[in-house]
Amino acid sequence: MRIHQMNCGTFAGRVPTRVLLVEAPEGLVLVDTGIGLHDIADPAARLGPSRHAMRPRLDPSETAYRRIEAMGFDPREVRHIVLTHMDFDHIGGLADFPGAEVHVASEALTWAVRTPRWIERRRYRRAQWAHGPAFTEYTYGTDRWEGFRVHPLDHVLEGMALVDLPGHTVGHAGVLVPGDPRDPGEVDVLHAGDAFYLRGQIDPSVGYPRAIAVAERALSLVPSAVELTHERLAALAGRRVGDLRVVCAHDPRGPGGVPG
């Protein structure tokens, strides 16, 4: 089992969209999808007006579908997709994998698909799920991991879990992906979605422009939770140094980023 970090959509020239591809025993698993082939074919309908500000590269070779092909895999082997949230840069590739089961927190699905408020209707792009993906939704119970509410996804991959990381959107989640216990180089990975934007927000040893906090708050649907989630992720990353990588979607640093 291997975990690949891929950039599946560059914005504004250097901001990546980090997607995980997991080689699981029963097939391939994606964590988020990034921008998809259908988005590139019709950006006006599927990405909406915000594309003018975010300036996606719209390069087919950056889609999860094409990256999977380039690795020598068959994209039809993607059995499961686990979503951090429903923003267009995270779910655009769903239609490229129509046979995959899509796993998402119930709150995220409710506020994006079933009963969106005015702000969600403007934010989310219904065209990206118009093909009718097979959603499976989850509500958190009593399970905990490192103090976080989780929902185990052992039926997808043993040790995988949705992790409650509120702030960016309603129902926003991280996805814990276990490393291969037979390979000491393959440590666990927590894809924190958009729970933070740059490593320095959870790692005091790394500098970052403080103005990023303004953008983060502007895009947050639950701004009161953002700082607490940062603090909890910082504590987690600090105590799990060496056996857990905490990554987010849009930090250029690290595997799957955009150099320069």
PDB file of C-alpha atoms in Angstrom:
ATOM      1  CA  MET A   1       0.000   0.000   0.000  1.00  0.00           C
ATOM      2  CA  ARG A   2       1.359   3.411  -0.978  1.00  0.00           C
ATOM      3  CA  ILE A   3       0.120   6.967  -0.533  1.00  0.00           C
ATOM      4  CA  HIS A   4       0.769   9.393  -3.392  1.00  0.00           C
ATOM      5  CA  GLN A   5       0.379  13.167  -3.004  1.00  0.00           C
ATOM      6  CA  MET A   6      -0.650  14.814  -6.296  1.00  0.00           C
ATOM      7  CA  ASN A   7      -1.412  18.345  -7.415  1.00  0.00           C
ATOM      8  CA  CYS A   8      -4.778  18.196  -9.173  1.00  0.00           C
ATOM      9  CA  GLY A   9      -5.348  21.840  -9.968  1.00  0.00           C
ATOM     10  CA  THR A  10      -3.016  24.839  -9.865  1.00  0.00           C
ATOM     11  CA  PHE A  11      -4.524  28.214  -8.996  1.00  0.00           C
ATOM     12  CA  ALA A  12      -3.040  31.675  -9.525  1.00  0.00           C
ATOM     13  CA  GLY A  13       0.107  30.178 -10.987  1.00  0.00           C
ATOM     14  CA  ARG A  14       1.481  28.486  -7.867  1.00  0.00           C
ATOM     15  CA  VAL A  15      -1.250  27.346  -5.460  1.00  0.00           C
ATOM     16  CA  PRO A  16      -1.734  23.561  -5.719  1.00  0.00           C
ATOM     17  CA  THR A  17      -4.732  21.412  -4.915  1.00  0.00           C
ATOM     18  CA  ARG A  18      -3.341  18.432  -3.022  1.00  0.00           C
ATOM     19  CA  VAL A  19      -5.116  15.118  -3.612  1.00  0.00           C
ATOM     20  CA  LEU A  20      -4.118  11.763  -2.153  1.00  0.00           C
ATOM     21  CA  LEU A  21      -4.116   8.583  -4.197  1.00  0.00           C
ATOM     22  CA  VAL A  22      -3.940   5.444  -2.092  1.00  0.00           C
ATOM     23  CA  GLU A  23      -2.991   2.063  -3.495  1.00  0.00           C
ATOM     24  CA  ALA A  24      -5.271  -0.045  -1.319  1.00  0.00           C
ATOM     25  CA  PRO A  25      -5.577  -3.845  -1.359  1.00  0.00           C
ATOM     26  CA  GLU A  26      -9.018  -3.755  -2.999  1.00  0.00           C
ATOM     27  CA  GLY A  27      -8.355  -0.969  -5.509  1.00  0.00           C
ATOM     28  CA  LEU A  28      -7.506   2.722  -5.641  1.00  0.00           C
ATOM     29  CA  VAL A  29      -8.823   5.308  -3.182  1.00  0.00           C
ATOM     30  CA  LEU A  30      -8.815   9.081  -3.713  1.00  0.00           C
ATOM     31  CA  VAL A  31      -8.956  11.722  -1.003  1.00  0.00           C
ATOM     32  CA  ASP A  32     -10.634  14.643  -2.816  1.00  0.00           C
ATOM     33  CA  THR A  33     -10.414  14.912  -6.603  1.00  0.00           C
ATOM     34  CA  GLY A  34      -9.297  18.433  -7.471  1.00  0.00           C
ATOM     35  CA  ILE A  35     -10.296  19.926 -10.810  1.00  0.00           C
ATOM     36  CA  GLY A  36     -11.751  17.422 -13.276  1.00  0.00           C
ATOM     37  CA  LEU A  37     -11.844  16.926 -17.016  1.00  0.00           C
ATOM     38  CA  HIS A  38     -15.449  18.124 -17.192  1.00  0.00           C
ATOM     39  CA  ASP A  39     -14.470  21.348 -15.402  1.00  0.00           C
ATOM     40  CA  ILE A  40     -11.809  22.003 -18.017  1.00  0.00           C
ATOM     41  CA  ALA A  41     -14.270  21.343 -20.839  1.00  0.00           C
ATOM     42  CA  ASP A  42     -16.856  23.783 -19.418  1.00  0.00           C
ATOM     43  CA  PRO A  43     -15.315  26.047 -16.763  1.00  0.00           C
ATOM     44  CA  ALA A  44     -18.060  28.677 -16.911  1.00  0.00           C
ATOM     45  CA  ALA A  45     -20.821  26.245 -15.927  1.00  0.00           C
ATOM     46  CA  ARG A  46     -18.859  24.080 -13.505  1.00  0.00           C
ATOM     47  CA  LEU A  47     -16.484  26.517 -11.806  1.00  0.00           C
ATOM     48  CA  GLY A  48     -18.518  29.697 -11.991  1.00  0.00           C
ATOM     49  CA  PRO A  49     -17.473  33.346 -11.696  1.00  0.00           C
ATOM     50  CA  SER A  50     -14.887  32.715  -8.971  1.00  0.00           C
ATOM     51  CA  ARG A  51     -12.626  31.163 -11.590  1.00  0.00           C
ATOM     52  CA  HIS A  52     -11.721  34.681 -12.710  1.00  0.00           C
ATOM     53  CA  ALA A  53     -10.244  35.483  -9.295  1.00  0.00           C
ATOM     54  CA  MET A  54      -8.722  32.053  -8.636  1.00  0.00           C
ATOM     55  CA  ARG A  55      -7.344  31.587 -12.175  1.00  0.00           C
ATOM     56  CA  PRO A  56      -7.179  27.790 -12.405  1.00  0.00           C
ATOM     57  CA  ARG A  57      -4.622  26.469 -14.880  1.00  0.00           C
ATOM     58  CA  LEU A  58      -7.176  24.136 -16.551  1.00  0.00           C
ATOM     59  CA  ASP A  59      -4.513  21.682 -17.655  1.00  0.00           C
ATOM     60  CA  PRO A  60      -5.922  18.188 -18.325  1.00  0.00           C
ATOM     61  CA  SER A  61      -2.602  16.617 -17.287  1.00  0.00           C
ATOM     62  CA  GLU A  62      -3.181  17.949 -13.750  1.00  0.00           C
ATOM     63  CA  THR A  63      -6.500  16.139 -13.282  1.00  0.00           C
ATOM     64  CA  ALA A  64      -6.600  13.093 -11.038  1.00  0.00           C
ATOM     65  CA  TYR A  65      -7.761  11.004 -13.998  1.00  0.00           C
ATOM     66  CA  ARG A  66      -4.724  11.879 -16.125  1.00  0.00           C
ATOM     67  CA  ARG A  67      -2.280  11.687 -13.215  1.00  0.00           C
ATOM     68  CA  ILE A  68      -3.518   8.183 -12.399  1.00  0.00           C
ATOM     69  CA  GLU A  69      -3.035   7.178 -16.039  1.00  0.00           C
ATOM     70  CA  ALA A  70       0.467   8.683 -16.037  1.00  0.00           C
ATOM     71  CA  MET A  71       1.368   6.493 -13.037  1.00  0.00           C
ATOM     72  CA  GLY A  72       0.412   3.416 -15.023  1.00  0.00           C
ATOM     73  CA  PHE A  73      -2.888   2.735 -13.229  1.00  0.00           C
ATOM     74  CA  ASP A  74      -6.351   2.321 -14.693  1.00  0.00           C
ATOM     75  CA  PRO A  75      -8.631   5.168 -13.469  1.00  0.00           C
ATOM     76  CA  ARG A  76     -11.517   2.696 -13.482  1.00  0.00           C
ATOM     77  CA  GLU A  77      -9.798   1.033 -10.519  1.00  0.00           C
ATOM     78  CA  VAL A  78     -10.733   4.020  -8.303  1.00  0.00           C
ATOM     79  CA  ARG A  79     -13.284   2.301  -6.051  1.00  0.00           C
ATOM     80  CA  HIS A  80     -13.709   4.987  -3.388  1.00  0.00           C
ATOM     81  CA  ILE A  81     -13.425   8.770  -3.095  1.00  0.00           C
ATOM     82  CA  VAL A  82     -13.352  10.340   0.375  1.00  0.00           C
ATOM     83  CA  LEU A  83     -14.140  14.061   0.481  1.00  0.00           C
ATOM     84  CA  THR A  84     -12.928  16.698   2.907  1.00  0.00           C
ATOM     85  CA  HIS A  85     -15.707  19.061   1.774  1.00  0.00           C
ATOM     86  CA  MET A  86     -17.759  20.101  -1.249  1.00  0.00           C
ATOM     87  CA  ASP A  87     -15.955  23.162  -2.637  1.00  0.00           C
ATOM     88  CA  PHE A  88     -15.503  23.067  -6.412  1.00  0.00           C
ATOM     89  CA  ASP A  89     -11.721  22.646  -6.297  1.00  0.00           C
ATOM     90  CA  HIS A  90     -12.135  19.489  -4.196  1.00  0.00           C
ATOM     91  CA  ILE A  91     -14.977  17.672  -6.006  1.00  0.00           C
ATOM     92  CA  GLY A  92     -14.605  18.695  -9.645  1.00  0.00           C
ATOM     93  CA  GLY A  93     -13.247  15.303 -10.643  1.00  0.00           C
ATOM     94  CA  LEU A  94     -16.147  13.268  -9.248  1.00  0.00           C
ATOM     95  CA  ALA A  95     -17.703  12.893 -12.691  1.00  0.00           C
ATOM     96  CA  ASP A  96     -14.450  11.412 -14.012  1.00  0.00           C
ATOM     97  CA  PHE A  97     -14.951   8.404 -11.704  1.00  0.00           C
ATOM     98  CA  PRO A  98     -18.676   7.589 -12.029  1.00  0.00           C
ATOM     99  CA  GLY A  99     -18.253   4.086 -10.644  1.00  0.00           C
ATOM    100  CA  ALA A 100     -16.664   5.169  -7.376  1.00  0.00           C
ATOM    101  CA  GLU A 101     -18.459   5.299  -4.036  1.00  0.00           C
ATOM    102  CA  VAL A 102     -18.167   8.808  -2.579  1.00  0.00           C
ATOM    103  CA  HIS A 103     -17.769   9.142   1.187  1.00  0.00           C
ATOM    104  CA  VAL A 104     -18.580  12.434   2.920  1.00  0.00           C
ATOM    105  CA  ALA A 105     -19.667  13.815   6.281  1.00  0.00           C
ATOM    106  CA  SER A 106     -23.452  14.067   6.545  1.00  0.00           C
ATOM    107  CA  GLU A 107     -23.345  17.756   7.541  1.00  0.00           C
ATOM    108  CA  ALA A 108     -21.333  18.620   4.440  1.00  0.00           C
ATOM    109  CA  LEU A 109     -23.804  16.832   2.171  1.00  0.00           C
ATOM    110  CA  THR A 110     -26.800  18.403   3.885  1.00  0.00           C
ATOM    111  CA  TRP A 111     -25.605  22.001   3.601  1.00  0.00           C
ATOM    112  CA  ALA A 112     -24.242  21.644   0.081  1.00  0.00           C
ATOM    113  CA  VAL A 113     -26.856  19.429  -1.574  1.00  0.00           C
ATOM    114  CA  ARG A 114     -30.064  19.051   0.439  1.00  0.00           C
ATOM    115  CA  THR A 115     -30.737  22.316   2.257  1.00  0.00           C
ATOM    116  CA  PRO A 116     -28.155  24.910   1.223  1.00  0.00           C
ATOM    117  CA  ARG A 117     -28.514  28.441   2.522  1.00  0.00           C
ATOM    118  CA  TRP A 118     -28.054  31.436   0.242  1.00  0.00           C
ATOM    119  CA  ILE A 119     -24.309  31.447   0.875  1.00  0.00           C
ATOM    120  CA  GLU A 120     -23.921  27.754   0.030  1.00  0.00           C
ATOM    121  CA  ARG A 121     -26.025  28.130  -3.118  1.00  0.00           C
ATOM    122  CA  ARG A 122     -23.588  30.788  -4.295  1.00  0.00           C
ATOM    123  CA  ARG A 123     -20.507  28.859  -3.210  1.00  0.00           C
ATOM    124  CA  TYR A 124     -21.094  25.278  -4.357  1.00  0.00           C
ATOM    125  CA  ARG A 125     -21.455  24.188  -7.971  1.00  0.00           C
ATOM    126  CA  ARG A 126     -24.382  21.796  -8.407  1.00  0.00           C
ATOM    127  CA  ALA A 127     -23.223  20.861 -11.907  1.00  0.00           C
ATOM    128  CA  GLN A 128     -20.339  18.965 -10.319  1.00  0.00           C
ATOM    129  CA  TRP A 129     -22.665  16.349  -8.814  1.00  0.00           C
ATOM    130  CA  ALA A 130     -25.404  16.464 -11.483  1.00  0.00           C
ATOM    131  CA  HIS A 131     -24.224  13.066 -12.791  1.00  0.00           C
ATOM    132  CA  GLY A 132     -25.581  11.465  -9.599  1.00  0.00           C
ATOM    133  CA  PRO A 133     -22.575  10.144  -7.670  1.00  0.00           C
ATOM    134  CA  ALA A 134     -23.115   7.316  -5.186  1.00  0.00           C
ATOM    135  CA  PHE A 135     -22.801   9.279  -1.943  1.00  0.00           C
ATOM    136  CA  THR A 136     -22.393   7.499   1.378  1.00  0.00           C
ATOM    137  CA  GLU A 137     -22.666   9.862   4.338  1.00  0.00           C
ATOM    138  CA  TYR A 138     -21.509   9.633   7.931  1.00  0.00           C
ATOM    139  CA  THR A 139     -22.522  11.171  11.245  1.00  0.00           C
ATOM    140  CA  TYR A 140     -19.979  11.284  14.050  1.00  0.00           C
ATOM    141  CA  GLY A 141     -20.680   9.151  17.109  1.00  0.00           C
ATOM    142  CA  THR A 142     -18.529   8.364  20.126  1.00  0.00           C
ATOM    143  CA  ASP A 143     -15.348   7.339  18.310  1.00  0.00           C
ATOM    144  CA  ARG A 144     -12.297   9.465  19.040  1.00  0.00           C
ATOM    145  CA  TRP A 145      -8.758   9.617  17.650  1.00  0.00           C
ATOM    146  CA  GLU A 146      -6.131  11.838  19.275  1.00  0.00           C
ATOM    147  CA  GLY A 147      -8.999  13.779  20.856  1.00  0.00           C
ATOM    148  CA  PHE A 148     -10.772  14.460  17.549  1.00  0.00           C
ATOM    149  CA  ARG A 149     -14.229  13.163  16.670  1.00  0.00           C
ATOM    150  CA  VAL A 150     -13.861  10.559  13.932  1.00  0.00           C
ATOM    151  CA  HIS A 151     -15.911   8.155  11.891  1.00  0.00           C
ATOM    152  CA  PRO A 152     -13.959   4.981  10.998  1.00  0.00           C
ATOM    153  CA  LEU A 153     -13.822   4.031   7.330  1.00  0.00           C
ATOM    154  CA  ASP A 154     -12.355   0.566   7.812  1.00  0.00           C
ATOM    155  CA  HIS A 155     -14.659  -0.790   5.104  1.00  0.00           C
ATOM    156  CA  VAL A 156     -12.814   1.475   2.638  1.00  0.00           C
ATOM    157  CA  LEU A 157      -9.332   0.897   4.052  1.00  0.00           C
ATOM    158  CA  GLU A 158      -8.428  -0.471   7.468  1.00  0.00           C
ATOM    159  CA  GLY A 159      -7.397   2.415   9.711  1.00  0.00           C
ATOM    160  CA  MET A 160      -8.863   5.162   7.497  1.00  0.00           C
ATOM    161  CA  ALA A 161     -11.200   7.682   9.150  1.00  0.00           C
ATOM    162  CA  LEU A 162     -13.077  10.929   8.634  1.00  0.00           C
ATOM    163  CA  VAL A 163     -11.803  13.462  11.182  1.00  0.00           C
ATOM    164  CA  ASP A 164     -13.986  16.368  12.310  1.00  0.00           C
ATOM    165  CA  LEU A 165     -12.118  19.623  11.491  1.00  0.00           C
ATOM    166  CA  PRO A 166     -14.690  22.425  11.667  1.00  0.00           C
ATOM    167  CA  GLY A 167     -14.185  25.938  10.379  1.00  0.00           C
ATOM    168  CA  HIS A 168     -13.737  26.171   6.627  1.00  0.00           C
ATOM    169  CA  THR A 169     -17.207  24.873   5.765  1.00  0.00           C
ATOM    170  CA  VAL A 170     -20.066  23.237   7.617  1.00  0.00           C
ATOM    171  CA  GLY A 171     -19.155  19.558   7.883  1.00  0.00           C
ATOM    172  CA  HIS A 172     -15.534  20.084   6.869  1.00  0.00           C
ATOM    173  CA  ALA A 173     -13.448  16.991   7.610  1.00  0.00           C
ATOM    174  CA  GLY A 174      -9.915  15.714   7.445  1.00  0.00           C
ATOM    175  CA  VAL A 175      -9.119  12.225   6.199  1.00  0.00           C
ATOM    176  CA  LEU A 176      -6.710   9.987   8.079  1.00  0.00           C
ATOM    177  CA  VAL A 177      -4.884   7.539   5.814  1.00  0.00           C
ATOM    178  CA  PRO A 178      -2.755   4.851   7.502  1.00  0.00           C
ATOM    179  CA  GLY A 179       0.740   4.199   6.241  1.00  0.00           C
ATOM    180  CA  ASP A 180       1.922   0.735   5.334  1.00  0.00           C
ATOM    181  CA  PRO A 181       3.087  -0.900   8.603  1.00  0.00           C
ATOM    182  CA  ARG A 182       5.537  -3.014   6.614  1.00  0.00           C
ATOM    183  CA  ASP A 183       7.332   0.086   5.305  1.00  0.00           C
ATOM    184  CA  PRO A 184       8.771   2.486   7.934  1.00  0.00           C
ATOM    185  CA  GLY A 185       8.991   5.191   5.257  1.00  0.00           C
ATOM    186  CA  GLU A 186       5.219   5.163   4.766  1.00  0.00           C
ATOM    187  CA  VAL A 187       3.889   7.009   7.808  1.00  0.00           C
ATOM    188  CA  ASP A 188       0.251   7.895   8.461  1.00  0.00           C
ATOM    189  CA  VAL A 189      -1.065  10.948   6.602  1.00  0.00           C
ATOM    190  CA  LEU A 190      -3.833  13.295   7.744  1.00  0.00           C
ATOM    191  CA  HIS A 191      -5.175  15.274   4.814  1.00  0.00           C
ATOM    192  CA  ALA A 192      -6.659  18.277   6.608  1.00  0.00           C
ATOM    193  CA  GLY A 193      -8.362  19.717   3.528  1.00  0.00           C
ATOM    194  CA  ASP A 194      -8.700  23.481   3.969  1.00  0.00           C
ATOM    195  CA  ALA A 195      -8.479  23.419   7.771  1.00  0.00           C
ATOM    196  CA  PHE A 196      -5.309  25.486   7.239  1.00  0.00           C
ATOM    197  CA  TYR A 197      -3.638  26.927   4.152  1.00  0.00           C
ATOM    198  CA  LEU A 198       0.082  27.062   4.943  1.00  0.00           C
ATOM    199  CA  ARG A 199       2.283  24.881   7.143  1.00  0.00           C
ATOM    200  CA  GLY A 200       3.280  27.818   9.309  1.00  0.00           C
ATOM    201  CA  GLN A 201      -0.268  28.079  10.613  1.00  0.00           C
ATOM    202  CA  ILE A 202       0.256  24.856  12.577  1.00  0.00           C
ATOM    203  CA  ASP A 203       4.057  24.817  12.844  1.00  0.00           C
ATOM    204  CA  PRO A 204       5.695  27.742  14.681  1.00  0.00           C
ATOM    205  CA  SER A 205       9.081  26.907  13.136  1.00  0.00           C
ATOM    206  CA  VAL A 206       7.818  27.814   9.655  1.00  0.00           C
ATOM    207  CA  GLY A 207       7.201  31.405   8.629  1.00  0.00           C
ATOM    208  CA  TYR A 208       4.214  32.487   6.580  1.00  0.00           C
ATOM    209  CA  PRO A 209       2.532  35.744   5.510  1.00  0.00           C
ATOM    210  CA  ARG A 210       0.072  36.773   8.214  1.00  0.00           C
ATOM    211  CA  ALA A 211      -2.274  38.171   5.595  1.00  0.00           C
ATOM    212  CA  ILE A 212      -3.266  34.588   4.790  1.00  0.00           C
ATOM    213  CA  ALA A 213      -5.461  34.657   7.905  1.00  0.00           C
ATOM    214  CA  VAL A 214      -7.605  37.382   6.338  1.00  0.00           C
ATOM    215  CA  ALA A 215      -8.287  35.279   3.263  1.00  0.00           C
ATOM    216  CA  GLU A 216      -8.952  32.229   5.409  1.00  0.00           C
ATOM    217  CA  ARG A 217     -11.541  34.017   7.536  1.00  0.00           C
ATOM    218  CA  ALA A 218     -13.195  35.495   4.449  1.00  0.00           C
ATOM    219  CA  LEU A 219     -13.715  32.018   2.996  1.00  0.00           C
ATOM    220  CA  SER A 220     -14.743  30.334   6.252  1.00  0.00           C
ATOM    221  CA  LEU A 221     -18.380  29.415   6.851  1.00  0.00           C
ATOM    222  CA  VAL A 222     -17.721  28.709  10.553  1.00  0.00           C
ATOM    223  CA  PRO A 223     -15.064  31.335  11.393  1.00  0.00           C
ATOM    224  CA  SER A 224     -15.433  30.883  15.153  1.00  0.00           C
ATOM    225  CA  ALA A 225     -13.935  27.375  14.823  1.00  0.00           C
ATOM    226  CA  VAL A 226     -10.902  28.181  12.663  1.00  0.00           C
ATOM    227  CA  GLU A 227      -8.418  29.147  15.374  1.00  0.00           C
ATOM    228  CA  LEU A 228      -9.294  26.247  17.668  1.00  0.00           C
ATOM    229  CA  THR A 229      -8.868  23.797  14.798  1.00  0.00           C
ATOM    230  CA  HIS A 230      -5.447  25.309  14.057  1.00  0.00           C
ATOM    231  CA  GLU A 231      -4.436  24.900  17.705  1.00  0.00           C
ATOM    232  CA  ARG A 232      -5.552  21.291  17.856  1.00  0.00           C
ATOM    233  CA  LEU A 233      -3.788  20.403  14.604  1.00  0.00           C
ATOM    234  CA  ALA A 234      -0.616  22.136  15.787  1.00  0.00           C
ATOM    235  CA  ALA A 235      -0.678  20.096  18.999  1.00  0.00           C
ATOM    236  CA  LEU A 236      -1.302  16.897  17.023  1.00  0.00           C
ATOM    237  CA  ALA A 237       1.530  17.567  14.574  1.00  0.00           C
ATOM    238  CA  GLY A 238       3.858  18.378  17.471  1.00  0.00           C
ATOM    239  CA  ARG A 239       3.234  15.177  19.410  1.00  0.00           C
ATOM    240  CA  ARG A 240       3.199  12.877  16.365  1.00  0.00           C
ATOM    241  CA  VAL A 241       6.456  14.033  14.761  1.00  0.00           C
ATOM    242  CA  GLY A 242       7.991  11.136  12.865  1.00  0.00           C
ATOM    243  CA  ASP A 243       4.930   8.942  12.444  1.00  0.00           C
ATOM    244  CA  LEU A 244       2.249  11.295  11.082  1.00  0.00           C
ATOM    245  CA  ARG A 245       2.286  13.860   8.288  1.00  0.00           C
ATOM    246  CA  VAL A 246      -0.380  16.562   8.550  1.00  0.00           C
ATOM    247  CA  VAL A 247      -0.936  18.109   5.113  1.00  0.00           C
ATOM    248  CA  CYS A 248      -3.477  20.518   3.677  1.00  0.00           C
ATOM    249  CA  ALA A 249      -4.827  21.089   0.197  1.00  0.00           C
ATOM    250  CA  HIS A 250      -3.183  24.310  -0.946  1.00  0.00           C
ATOM    251  CA  ASP A 251       0.276  24.616   0.645  1.00  0.00           C
ATOM    252  CA  PRO A 252       2.968  24.621  -2.076  1.00  0.00           C
ATOM    253  CA  ARG A 253       5.417  22.974   0.345  1.00  0.00           C
ATOM    254  CA  GLY A 254       5.946  19.237   0.308  1.00  0.00           C
ATOM    255  CA  PRO A 255       5.016  16.401  -2.076  1.00  0.00           C
ATOM    256  CA  GLY A 256       2.376  17.312  -4.602  1.00  0.00           C
ATOM    257  CA  GLY A 257       3.085  21.026  -4.255  1.00  0.00           C
ATOM    258  CA  VAL A 258       4.104  23.574  -6.860  1.00  0.00           C
ATOM    259  CA  PRO A 259       7.778  24.579  -6.703  1.00  0.00           C
ATOM    260  CA  GLY A 260       8.923  28.149  -7.106  1.00  0.00           C
TER     261      GLY A 260
END
